[in-house]
CSV table of C-alpha atoms in Angstrom, one decimal:
chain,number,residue,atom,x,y,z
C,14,UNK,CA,225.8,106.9,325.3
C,15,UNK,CA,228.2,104.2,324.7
C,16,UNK,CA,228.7,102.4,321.2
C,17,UNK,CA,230.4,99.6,323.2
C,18,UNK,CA,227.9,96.3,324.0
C,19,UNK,CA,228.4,94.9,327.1
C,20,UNK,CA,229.9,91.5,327.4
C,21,UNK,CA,227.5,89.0,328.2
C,22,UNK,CA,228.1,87.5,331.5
C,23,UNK,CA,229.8,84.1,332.5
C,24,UNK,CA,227.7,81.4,331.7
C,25,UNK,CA,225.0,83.2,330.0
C,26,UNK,CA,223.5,81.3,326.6
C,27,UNK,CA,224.7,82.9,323.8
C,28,UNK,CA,221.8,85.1,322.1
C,29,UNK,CA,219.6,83.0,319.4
C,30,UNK,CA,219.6,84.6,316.2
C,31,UNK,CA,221.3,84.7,312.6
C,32,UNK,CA,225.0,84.1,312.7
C,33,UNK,CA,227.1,86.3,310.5
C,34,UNK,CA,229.0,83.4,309.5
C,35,UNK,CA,226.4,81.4,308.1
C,36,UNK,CA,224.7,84.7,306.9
C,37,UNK,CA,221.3,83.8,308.8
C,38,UNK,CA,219.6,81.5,306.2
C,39,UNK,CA,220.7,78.0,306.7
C,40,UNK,CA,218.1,75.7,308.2
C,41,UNK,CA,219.0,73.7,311.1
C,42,UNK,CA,221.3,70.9,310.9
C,43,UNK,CA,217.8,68.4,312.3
C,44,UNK,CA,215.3,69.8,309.6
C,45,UNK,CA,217.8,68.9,306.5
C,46,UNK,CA,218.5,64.9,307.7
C,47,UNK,CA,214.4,64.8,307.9
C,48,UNK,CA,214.0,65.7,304.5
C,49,UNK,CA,216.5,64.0,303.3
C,50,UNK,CA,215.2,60.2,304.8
C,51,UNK,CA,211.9,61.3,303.1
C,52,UNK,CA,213.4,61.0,299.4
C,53,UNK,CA,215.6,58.2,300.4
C,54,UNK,CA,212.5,56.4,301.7
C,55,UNK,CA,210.4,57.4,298.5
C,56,UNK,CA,212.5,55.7,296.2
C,57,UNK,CA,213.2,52.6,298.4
C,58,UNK,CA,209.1,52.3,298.0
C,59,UNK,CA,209.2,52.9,294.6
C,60,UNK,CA,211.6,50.5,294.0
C,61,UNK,CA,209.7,47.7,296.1
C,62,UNK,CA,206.6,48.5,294.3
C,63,UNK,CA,208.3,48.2,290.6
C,64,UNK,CA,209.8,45.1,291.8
C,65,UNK,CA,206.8,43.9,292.9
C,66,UNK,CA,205.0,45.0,289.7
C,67,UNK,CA,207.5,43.5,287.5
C,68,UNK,CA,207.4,40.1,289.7
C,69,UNK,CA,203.7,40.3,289.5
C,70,UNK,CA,204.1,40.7,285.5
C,71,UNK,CA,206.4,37.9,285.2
C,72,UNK,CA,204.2,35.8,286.9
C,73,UNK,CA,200.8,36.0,285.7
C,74,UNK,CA,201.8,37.0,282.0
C,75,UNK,CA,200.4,33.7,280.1
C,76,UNK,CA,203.8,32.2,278.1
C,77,UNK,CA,203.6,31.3,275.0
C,78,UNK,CA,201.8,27.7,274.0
C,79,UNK,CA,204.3,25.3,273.8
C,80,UNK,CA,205.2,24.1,269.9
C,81,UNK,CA,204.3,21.3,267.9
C,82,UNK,CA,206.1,19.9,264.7
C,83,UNK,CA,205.2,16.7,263.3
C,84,UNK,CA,208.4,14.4,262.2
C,85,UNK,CA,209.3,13.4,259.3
C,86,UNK,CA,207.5,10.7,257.2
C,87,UNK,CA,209.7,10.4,254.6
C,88,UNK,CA,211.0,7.2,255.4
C,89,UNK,CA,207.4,5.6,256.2
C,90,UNK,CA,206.2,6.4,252.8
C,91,UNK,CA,210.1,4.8,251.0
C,92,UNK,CA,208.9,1.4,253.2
C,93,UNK,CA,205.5,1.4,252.0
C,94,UNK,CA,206.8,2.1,248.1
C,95,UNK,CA,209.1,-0.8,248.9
C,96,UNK,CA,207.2,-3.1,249.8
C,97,UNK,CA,204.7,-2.2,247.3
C,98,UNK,CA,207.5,-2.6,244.7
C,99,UNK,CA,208.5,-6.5,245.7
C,100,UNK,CA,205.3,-7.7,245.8
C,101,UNK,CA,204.7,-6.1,242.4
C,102,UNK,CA,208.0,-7.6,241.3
C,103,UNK,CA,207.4,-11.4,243.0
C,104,UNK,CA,204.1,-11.7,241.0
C,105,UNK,CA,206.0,-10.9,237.4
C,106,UNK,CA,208.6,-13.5,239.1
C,107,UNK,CA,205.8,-15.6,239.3
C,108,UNK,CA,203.9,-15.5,235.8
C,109,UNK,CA,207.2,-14.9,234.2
C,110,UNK,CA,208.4,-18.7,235.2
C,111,UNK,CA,205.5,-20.3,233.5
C,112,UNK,CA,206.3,-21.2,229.6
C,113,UNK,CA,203.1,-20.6,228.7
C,114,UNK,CA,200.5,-17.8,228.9
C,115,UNK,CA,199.7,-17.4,232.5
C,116,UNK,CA,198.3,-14.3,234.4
C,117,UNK,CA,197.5,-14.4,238.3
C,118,UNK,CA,195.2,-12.1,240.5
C,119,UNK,CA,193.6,-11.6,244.0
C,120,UNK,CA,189.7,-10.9,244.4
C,121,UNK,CA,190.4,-8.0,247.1
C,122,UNK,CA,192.8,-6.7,244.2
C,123,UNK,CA,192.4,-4.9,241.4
C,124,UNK,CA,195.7,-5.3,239.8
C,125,UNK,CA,196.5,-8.3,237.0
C,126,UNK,CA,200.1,-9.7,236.8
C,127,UNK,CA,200.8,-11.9,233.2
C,128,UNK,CA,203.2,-13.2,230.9
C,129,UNK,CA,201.2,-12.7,228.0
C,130,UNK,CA,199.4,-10.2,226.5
C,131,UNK,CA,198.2,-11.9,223.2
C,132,UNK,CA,194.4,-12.8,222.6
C,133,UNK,CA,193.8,-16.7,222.4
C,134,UNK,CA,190.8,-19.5,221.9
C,135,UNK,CA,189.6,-20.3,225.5
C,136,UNK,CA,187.3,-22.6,224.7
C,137,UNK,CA,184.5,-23.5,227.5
C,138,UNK,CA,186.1,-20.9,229.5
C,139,UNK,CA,183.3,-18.9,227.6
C,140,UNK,CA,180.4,-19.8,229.5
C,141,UNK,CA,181.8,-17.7,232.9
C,142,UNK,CA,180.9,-14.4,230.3
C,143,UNK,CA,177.7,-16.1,229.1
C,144,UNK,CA,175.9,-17.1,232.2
C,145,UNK,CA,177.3,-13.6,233.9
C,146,UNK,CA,175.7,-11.4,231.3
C,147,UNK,CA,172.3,-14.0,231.0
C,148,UNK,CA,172.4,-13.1,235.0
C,149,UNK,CA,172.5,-9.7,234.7
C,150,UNK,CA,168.9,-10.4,232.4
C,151,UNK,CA,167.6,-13.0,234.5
C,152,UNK,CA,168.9,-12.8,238.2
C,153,UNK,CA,169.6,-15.5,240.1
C,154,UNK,CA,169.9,-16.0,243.7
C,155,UNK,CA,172.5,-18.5,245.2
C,156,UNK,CA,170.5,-22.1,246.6
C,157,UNK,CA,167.3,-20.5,244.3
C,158,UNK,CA,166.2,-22.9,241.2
C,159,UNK,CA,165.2,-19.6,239.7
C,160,UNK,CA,162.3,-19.6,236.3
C,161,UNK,CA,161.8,-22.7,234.5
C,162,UNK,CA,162.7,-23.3,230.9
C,163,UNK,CA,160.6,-25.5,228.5
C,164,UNK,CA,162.8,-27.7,226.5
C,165,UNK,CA,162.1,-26.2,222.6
C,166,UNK,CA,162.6,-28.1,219.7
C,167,UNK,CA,165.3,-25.4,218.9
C,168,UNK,CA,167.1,-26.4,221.6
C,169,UNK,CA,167.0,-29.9,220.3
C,170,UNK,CA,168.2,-28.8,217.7
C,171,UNK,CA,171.3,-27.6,219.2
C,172,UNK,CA,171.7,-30.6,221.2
C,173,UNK,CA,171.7,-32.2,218.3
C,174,UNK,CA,174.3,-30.3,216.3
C,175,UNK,CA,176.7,-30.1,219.5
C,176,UNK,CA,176.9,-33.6,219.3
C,177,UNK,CA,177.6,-34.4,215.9
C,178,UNK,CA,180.7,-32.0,216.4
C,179,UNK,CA,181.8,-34.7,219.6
C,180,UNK,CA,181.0,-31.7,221.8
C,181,UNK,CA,179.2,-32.1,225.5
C,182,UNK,CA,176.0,-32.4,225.7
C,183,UNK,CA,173.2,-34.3,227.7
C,184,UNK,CA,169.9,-35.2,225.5
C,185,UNK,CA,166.5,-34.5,227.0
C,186,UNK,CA,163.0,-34.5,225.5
C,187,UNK,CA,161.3,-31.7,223.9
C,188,UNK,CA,158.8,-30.3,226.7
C,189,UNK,CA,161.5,-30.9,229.3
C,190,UNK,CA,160.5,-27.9,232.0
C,191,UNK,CA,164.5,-27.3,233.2
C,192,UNK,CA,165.1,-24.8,236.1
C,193,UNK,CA,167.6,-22.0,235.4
C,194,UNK,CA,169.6,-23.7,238.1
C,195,UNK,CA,170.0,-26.8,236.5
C,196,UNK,CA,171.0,-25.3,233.3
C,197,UNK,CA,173.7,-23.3,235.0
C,198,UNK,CA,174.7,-26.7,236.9
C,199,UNK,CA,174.9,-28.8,233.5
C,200,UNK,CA,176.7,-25.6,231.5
C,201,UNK,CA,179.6,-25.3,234.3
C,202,UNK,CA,180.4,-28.5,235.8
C,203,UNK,CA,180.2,-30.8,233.0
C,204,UNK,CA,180.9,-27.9,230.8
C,205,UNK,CA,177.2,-28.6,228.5
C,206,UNK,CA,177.5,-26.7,225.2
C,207,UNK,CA,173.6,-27.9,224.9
C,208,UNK,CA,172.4,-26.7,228.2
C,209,UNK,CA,174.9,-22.9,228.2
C,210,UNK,CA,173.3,-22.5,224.6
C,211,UNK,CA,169.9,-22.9,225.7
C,212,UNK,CA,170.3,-20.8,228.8
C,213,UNK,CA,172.4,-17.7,226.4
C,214,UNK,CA,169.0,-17.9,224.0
C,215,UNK,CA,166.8,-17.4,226.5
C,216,UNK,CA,168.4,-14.6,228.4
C,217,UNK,CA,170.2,-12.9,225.1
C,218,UNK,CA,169.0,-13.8,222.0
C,219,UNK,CA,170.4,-15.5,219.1
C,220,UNK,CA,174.1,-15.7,218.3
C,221,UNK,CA,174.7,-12.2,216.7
C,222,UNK,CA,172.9,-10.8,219.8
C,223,UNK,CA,174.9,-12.4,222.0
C,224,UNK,CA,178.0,-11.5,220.4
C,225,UNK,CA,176.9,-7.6,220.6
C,226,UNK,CA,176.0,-8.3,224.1
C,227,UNK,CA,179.2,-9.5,225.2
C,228,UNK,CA,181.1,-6.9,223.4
C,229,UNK,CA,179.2,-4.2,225.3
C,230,UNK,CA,179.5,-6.1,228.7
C,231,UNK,CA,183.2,-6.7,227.9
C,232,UNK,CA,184.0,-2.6,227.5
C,233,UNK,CA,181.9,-2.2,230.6
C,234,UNK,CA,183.7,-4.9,233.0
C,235,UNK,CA,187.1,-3.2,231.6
C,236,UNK,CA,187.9,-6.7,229.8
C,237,UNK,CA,189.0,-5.5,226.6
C,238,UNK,CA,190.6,-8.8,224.9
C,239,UNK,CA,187.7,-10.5,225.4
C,240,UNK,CA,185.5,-11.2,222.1
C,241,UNK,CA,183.1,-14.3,221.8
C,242,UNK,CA,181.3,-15.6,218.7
C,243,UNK,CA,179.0,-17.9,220.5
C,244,UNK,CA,177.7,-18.7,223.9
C,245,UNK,CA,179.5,-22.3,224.4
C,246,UNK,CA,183.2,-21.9,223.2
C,247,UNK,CA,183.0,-24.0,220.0
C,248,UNK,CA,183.8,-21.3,218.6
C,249,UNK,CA,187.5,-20.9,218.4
C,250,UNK,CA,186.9,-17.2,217.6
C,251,UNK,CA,185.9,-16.8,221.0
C,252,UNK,CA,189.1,-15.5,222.9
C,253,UNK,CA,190.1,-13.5,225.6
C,254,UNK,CA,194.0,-12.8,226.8
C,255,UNK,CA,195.2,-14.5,230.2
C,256,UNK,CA,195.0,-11.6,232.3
C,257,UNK,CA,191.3,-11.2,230.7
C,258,UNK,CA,189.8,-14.7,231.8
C,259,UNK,CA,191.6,-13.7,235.6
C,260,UNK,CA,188.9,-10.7,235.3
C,261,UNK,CA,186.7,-12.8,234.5
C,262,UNK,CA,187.3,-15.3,237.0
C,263,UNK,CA,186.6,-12.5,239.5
C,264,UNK,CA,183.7,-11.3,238.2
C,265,UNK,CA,182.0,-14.8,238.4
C,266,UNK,CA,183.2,-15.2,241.8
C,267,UNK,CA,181.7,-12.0,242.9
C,268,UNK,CA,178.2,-13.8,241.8
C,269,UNK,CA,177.1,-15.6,244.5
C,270,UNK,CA,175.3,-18.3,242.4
C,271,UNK,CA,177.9,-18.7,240.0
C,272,UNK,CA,180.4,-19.1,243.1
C,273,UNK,CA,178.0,-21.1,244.4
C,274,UNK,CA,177.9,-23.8,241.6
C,275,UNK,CA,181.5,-23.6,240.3
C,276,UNK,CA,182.7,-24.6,244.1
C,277,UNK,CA,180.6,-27.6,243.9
C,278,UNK,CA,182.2,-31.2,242.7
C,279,UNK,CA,179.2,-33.1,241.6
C,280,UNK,CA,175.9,-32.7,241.4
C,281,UNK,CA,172.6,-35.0,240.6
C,282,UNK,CA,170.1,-34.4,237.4
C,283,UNK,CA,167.6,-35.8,236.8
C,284,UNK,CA,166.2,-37.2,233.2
C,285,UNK,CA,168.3,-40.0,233.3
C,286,UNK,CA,171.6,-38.1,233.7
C,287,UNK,CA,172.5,-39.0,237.0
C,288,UNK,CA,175.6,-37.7,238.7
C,289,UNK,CA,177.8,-35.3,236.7
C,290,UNK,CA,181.6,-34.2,238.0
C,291,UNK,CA,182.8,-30.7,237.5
C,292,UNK,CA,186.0,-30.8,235.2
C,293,UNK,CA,188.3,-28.6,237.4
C,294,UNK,CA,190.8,-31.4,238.4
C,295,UNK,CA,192.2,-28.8,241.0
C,296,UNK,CA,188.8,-28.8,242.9
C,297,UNK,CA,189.1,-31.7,244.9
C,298,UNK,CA,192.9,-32.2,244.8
C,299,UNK,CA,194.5,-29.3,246.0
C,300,UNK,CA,193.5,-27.5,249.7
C,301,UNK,CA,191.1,-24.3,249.4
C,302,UNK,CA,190.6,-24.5,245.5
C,303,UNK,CA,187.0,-22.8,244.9
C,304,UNK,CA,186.7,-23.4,241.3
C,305,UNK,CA,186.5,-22.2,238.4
C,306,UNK,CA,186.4,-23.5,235.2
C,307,UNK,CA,188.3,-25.8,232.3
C,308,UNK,CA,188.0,-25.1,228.4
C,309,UNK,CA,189.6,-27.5,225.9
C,310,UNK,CA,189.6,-27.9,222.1
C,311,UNK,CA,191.9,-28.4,219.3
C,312,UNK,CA,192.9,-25.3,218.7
C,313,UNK,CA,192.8,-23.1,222.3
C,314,UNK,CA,194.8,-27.1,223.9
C,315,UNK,CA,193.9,-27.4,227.4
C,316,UNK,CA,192.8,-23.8,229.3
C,317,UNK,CA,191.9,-23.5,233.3
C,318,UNK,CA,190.8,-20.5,235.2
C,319,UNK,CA,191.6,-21.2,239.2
C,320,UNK,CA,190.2,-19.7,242.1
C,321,UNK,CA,192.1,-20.6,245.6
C,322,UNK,CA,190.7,-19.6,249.3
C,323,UNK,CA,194.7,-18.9,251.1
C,324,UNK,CA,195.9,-18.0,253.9
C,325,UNK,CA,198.3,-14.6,253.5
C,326,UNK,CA,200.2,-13.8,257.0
C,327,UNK,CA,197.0,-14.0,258.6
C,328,UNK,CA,195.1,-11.8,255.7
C,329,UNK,CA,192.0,-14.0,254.6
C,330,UNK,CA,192.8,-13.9,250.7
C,331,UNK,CA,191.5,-15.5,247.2
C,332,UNK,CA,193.9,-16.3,244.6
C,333,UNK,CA,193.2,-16.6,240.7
C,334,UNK,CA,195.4,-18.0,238.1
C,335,UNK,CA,194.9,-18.5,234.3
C,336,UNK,CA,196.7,-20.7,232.4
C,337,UNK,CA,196.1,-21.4,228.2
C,338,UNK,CA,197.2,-23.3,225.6
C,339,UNK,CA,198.7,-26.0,227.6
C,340,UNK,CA,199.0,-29.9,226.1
C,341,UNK,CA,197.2,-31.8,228.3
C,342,UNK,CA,195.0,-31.5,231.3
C,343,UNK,CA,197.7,-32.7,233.9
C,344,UNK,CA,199.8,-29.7,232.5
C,345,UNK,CA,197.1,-27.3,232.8
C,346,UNK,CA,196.5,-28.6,236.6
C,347,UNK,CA,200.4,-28.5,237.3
C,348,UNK,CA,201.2,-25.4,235.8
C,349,UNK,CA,198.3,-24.0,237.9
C,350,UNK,CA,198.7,-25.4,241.3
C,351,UNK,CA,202.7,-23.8,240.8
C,352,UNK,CA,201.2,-20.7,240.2
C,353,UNK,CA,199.0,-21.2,242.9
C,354,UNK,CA,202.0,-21.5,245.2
C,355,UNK,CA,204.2,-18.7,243.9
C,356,UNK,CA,201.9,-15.8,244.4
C,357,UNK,CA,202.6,-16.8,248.4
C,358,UNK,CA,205.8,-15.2,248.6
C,359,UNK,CA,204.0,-11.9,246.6
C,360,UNK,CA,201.9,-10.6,249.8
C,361,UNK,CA,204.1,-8.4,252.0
C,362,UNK,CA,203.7,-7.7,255.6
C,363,UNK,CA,204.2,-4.1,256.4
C,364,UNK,CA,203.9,-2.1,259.8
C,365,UNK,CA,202.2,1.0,259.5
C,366,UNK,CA,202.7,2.4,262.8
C,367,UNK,CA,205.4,1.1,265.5
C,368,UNK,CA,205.1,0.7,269.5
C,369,UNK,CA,206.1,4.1,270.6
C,370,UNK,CA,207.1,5.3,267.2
C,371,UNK,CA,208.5,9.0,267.3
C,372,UNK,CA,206.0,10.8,265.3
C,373,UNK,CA,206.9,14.9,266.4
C,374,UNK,CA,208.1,16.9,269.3
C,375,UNK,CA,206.9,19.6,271.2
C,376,UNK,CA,209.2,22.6,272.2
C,377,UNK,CA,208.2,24.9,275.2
C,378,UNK,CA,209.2,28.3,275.7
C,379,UNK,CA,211.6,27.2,278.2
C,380,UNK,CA,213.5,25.1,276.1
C,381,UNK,CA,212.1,21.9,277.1
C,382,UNK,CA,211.8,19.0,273.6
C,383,UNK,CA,209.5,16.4,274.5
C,384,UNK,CA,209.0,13.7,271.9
C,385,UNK,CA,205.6,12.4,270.8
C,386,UNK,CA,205.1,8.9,270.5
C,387,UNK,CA,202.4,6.3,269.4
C,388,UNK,CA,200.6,4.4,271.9
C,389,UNK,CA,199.8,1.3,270.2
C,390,UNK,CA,200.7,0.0,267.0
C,391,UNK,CA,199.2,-1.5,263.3
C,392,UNK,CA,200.1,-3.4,260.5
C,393,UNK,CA,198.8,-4.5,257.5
C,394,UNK,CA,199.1,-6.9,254.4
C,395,UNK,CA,199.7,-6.0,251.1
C,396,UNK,CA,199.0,-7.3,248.3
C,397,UNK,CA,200.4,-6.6,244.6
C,398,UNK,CA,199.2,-3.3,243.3
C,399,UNK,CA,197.9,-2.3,246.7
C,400,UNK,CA,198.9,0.7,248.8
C,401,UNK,CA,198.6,2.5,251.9
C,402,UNK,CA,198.3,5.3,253.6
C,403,UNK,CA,198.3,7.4,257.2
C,404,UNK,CA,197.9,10.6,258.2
C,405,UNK,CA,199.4,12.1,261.8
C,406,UNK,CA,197.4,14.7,263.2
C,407,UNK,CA,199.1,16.8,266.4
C,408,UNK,CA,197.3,18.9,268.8
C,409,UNK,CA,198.2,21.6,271.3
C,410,UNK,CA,199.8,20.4,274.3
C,411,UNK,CA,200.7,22.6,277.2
C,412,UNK,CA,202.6,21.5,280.9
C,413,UNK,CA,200.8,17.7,282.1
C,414,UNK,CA,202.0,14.5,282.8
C,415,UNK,CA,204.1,11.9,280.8
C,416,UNK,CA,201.5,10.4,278.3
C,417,UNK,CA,199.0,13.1,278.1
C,418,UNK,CA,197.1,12.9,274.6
C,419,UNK,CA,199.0,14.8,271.9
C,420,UNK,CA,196.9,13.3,268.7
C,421,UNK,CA,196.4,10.4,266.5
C,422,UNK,CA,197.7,8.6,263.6
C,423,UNK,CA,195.0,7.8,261.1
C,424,UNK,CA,196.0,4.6,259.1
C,425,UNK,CA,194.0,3.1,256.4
C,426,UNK,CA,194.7,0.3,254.5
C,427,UNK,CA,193.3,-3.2,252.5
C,428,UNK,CA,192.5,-4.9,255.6
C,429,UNK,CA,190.8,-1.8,257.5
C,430,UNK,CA,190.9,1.6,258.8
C,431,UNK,CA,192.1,2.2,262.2
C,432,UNK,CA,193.2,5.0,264.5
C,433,UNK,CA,196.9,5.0,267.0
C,434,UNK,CA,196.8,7.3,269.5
C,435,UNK,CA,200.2,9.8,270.0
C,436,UNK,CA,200.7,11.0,273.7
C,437,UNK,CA,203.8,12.9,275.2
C,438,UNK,CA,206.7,10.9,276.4
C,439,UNK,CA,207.7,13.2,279.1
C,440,UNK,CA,206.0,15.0,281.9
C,441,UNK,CA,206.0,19.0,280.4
C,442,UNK,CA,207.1,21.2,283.3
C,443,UNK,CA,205.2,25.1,283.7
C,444,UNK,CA,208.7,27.4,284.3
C,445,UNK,CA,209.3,28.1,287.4
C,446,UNK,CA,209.3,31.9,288.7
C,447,UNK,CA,213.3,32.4,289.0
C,448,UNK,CA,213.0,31.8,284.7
C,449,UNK,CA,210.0,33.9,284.5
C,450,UNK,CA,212.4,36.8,286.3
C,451,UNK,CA,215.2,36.0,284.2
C,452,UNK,CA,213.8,36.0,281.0
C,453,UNK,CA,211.5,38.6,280.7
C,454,UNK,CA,212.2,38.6,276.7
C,455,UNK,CA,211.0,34.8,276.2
C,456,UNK,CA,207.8,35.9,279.1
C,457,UNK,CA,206.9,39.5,277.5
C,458,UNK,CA,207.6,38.6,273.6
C,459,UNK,CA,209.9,40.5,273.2
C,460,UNK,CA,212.2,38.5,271.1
């Protein structure tokens, strides 16, 4: 038997089997590409799918909210100090220019401006305090005659004395029934020592009690200078500095029926009196004058309290000017009515919020800086010693339309409260996905 294999034959297929040179455990050259394509094709879909994750991440993650920082109001508050400041300083200007003692005020104002501090005699200027605190006893509505008084042979008596001293006074019978209102009528226009004492004895007592009264009434009202021996001003220990009798003044205007009756130029009594004037010169001869009341002696010269209905760039106002110790009526009146006159240039027009006034920004994730700005505007006048104030309040704001509501600025002030809206003065644009992609850090928080 022969070792030797045969040949194979022409153009018979070479035998299937392991190949020596290969050693028999490759696979075939087709099996290894398939597998290969399979891992290929595996991370291609994992790739899609983490890109499609990642896209779908970026996309619905919520960005941060958009924000808000409220500018600063330094300067608003420096231009509401200023103007604060020359109003304080043009009503010193104004009482400092008068010679004498003078003081001014406004109603709506707490605030007293005056040249002179000392206490002097004001003389009739005394019955504002005594029919105020006989008011406070015996109310008295304004057009009402109010309880009527029986003419007492005291009050004769007192008639009678007041006229041997050359002061005013306007002799009725004893039994005489007076209303309160035509008391009050005699005591302020004519200025009636007889008629003010009668009405102060009624309400208050005798003199001593009156006194005590008026020194409690006095600490109360916040008018410290003020100290009066006697309800008529006969009495020249009855005084009262400048800026006191401008309290005073206001406090008797806040009364309607003493408003009532010190605004009024004449009136007519009956008994024989006839027709009586008021004494404020300044009543009828100078525009919006509302009273209030004169006081003259020997001592105290000529006094006037002033009360003035104006006009204040467009701010309804009441002025209120004291002048005493002048030497004659026509001083008194002139020294007044220039008072009157100065304390225009003292109220100060200020804006509190301007027409599209930058009042804060908003800043989006993105980058975007949008301004907010008021829609609308206010103003206000001041007078001296007053003030005022606002307060900017910002909300969240997210992407919308130019002028979307962004908060308000509360303003409050002499002449009213009031409220400016603040809206955005650009549209705010949502990112679009290309920045979301790009900026995963800003869109996952990272940074």
């Amino acid at each position: 038997m022969s070792d030797t294999v045969p040949a194979a034959a022409p153009g018979t297929p070479e035998p299937s089997g392991p190949s020596r040179e290969t050693g028999g455990d490759e696979p075939p050259a087709g099996r290894k590409r398939r597998r290969g394509g399979w891992i290929a094709g595996g991370i291609g879909a994992a790739l899609v799918l983490a890109a499609g994750g990642y896209t779908a991440a970026c996309a619905l993650t919520p960005l941060p909210e958009p924000s808000v920082a409220a500018a600063d109001q330094a300067a608003w508050d420096e231009s509401v100090a200023a103007a604060a400041d020359e109003a304080a300083a043009a009503a010193q200007a104004a009482v400092d220019a008068q010679a004498g003692p003078a003081a001014i005020g406004w109603q709506d104002s707490d605030d007293v401006w005056a040249n002179d501090d000392t206490p002097r005699p004001i003389a009739s200027i005394s019955k504002l305090a005594t029919v105020l605190i006989g008011l406070e006893r015996a109310p008295l509505e304004a057009g009402a005659d109010g309880p009527v008084h029986v003419w007492s042979e005291a009050d004769a008596a007192r008639q009678g004395a007041y006229i041997a001293q050359d002061g005013v006074a306007f002799p009725i019978p004893v039994g005489t029934e007076v209303t309160t209102r035509q008391m009050l009528t005699l005591a302020l226009l004519p200025s009636a020592n007889d008629f003010a004492a009668a009405f102060a004895a009624a309400t208050i007592g005798t003199d001593a009690e009156f006194s005590a009264a008026v020194a409690e009434w006095a600490g109360r009202n916040g008018l410290e200078s003020l100290s009066l021996a006697e309800p008529t001003g006969m009495d020249e220990a009855n005084v009262a500095s400048a800026a006191d009798v401008v309290r005073l003044g206001k406090l008797a205007l806040a009364n309607p029926a003493i408003a009532e009756l010190v605004s009024t130029p004449s009136a007519e009594l009956p008994w024989g009196i006839g027709v009586v004037e008021n004494t404020n010169p300044l009543l009828t001869q100078l525009p919006g004058v509302v009273g209030l009341k004169t006081g003259r002696s020997s001592v105290a010269g000529y006094n006037l309290v002033t009360a003035q209905e104006a006009d204040a760039d467009g701010r309804p106002v009441v002025k209120l000017t004291a002048v005493l110790g002048r030497d004659s009526g026509a001083e008194r009146a002139r020294d007044s009515s220039a008072l009157l006159a100065a304390m225009d240039a003292a109220a100060r027009q200020l804006p509190l919020v301007h027409p599209q006034e930058l009042v804060g920004t908003v800043a989006t994730v993105d980058g975007q800086r949008i301004e907010l700005v008021a829609r609308g505007s206010a103003a206000t006048v001041l007078l001296p010693g007053e003030g005022a104030g606002r307060e900017v309040t910002l909300d969240a704001v997210g992407a919308g339309p130019e002028g979307q509501p962004a908060g308000t600025i509360a303003v409050s002030s002499p002449t009213g409260d009031s409220e400016v809206p603040v809206v955005t003065a650009a549209a705010i644009v949502e990112p679009d996905l290309w920045w979301r992609l790009t900026h995963p850090a800003a869109v996952f928080g990272w940074s």
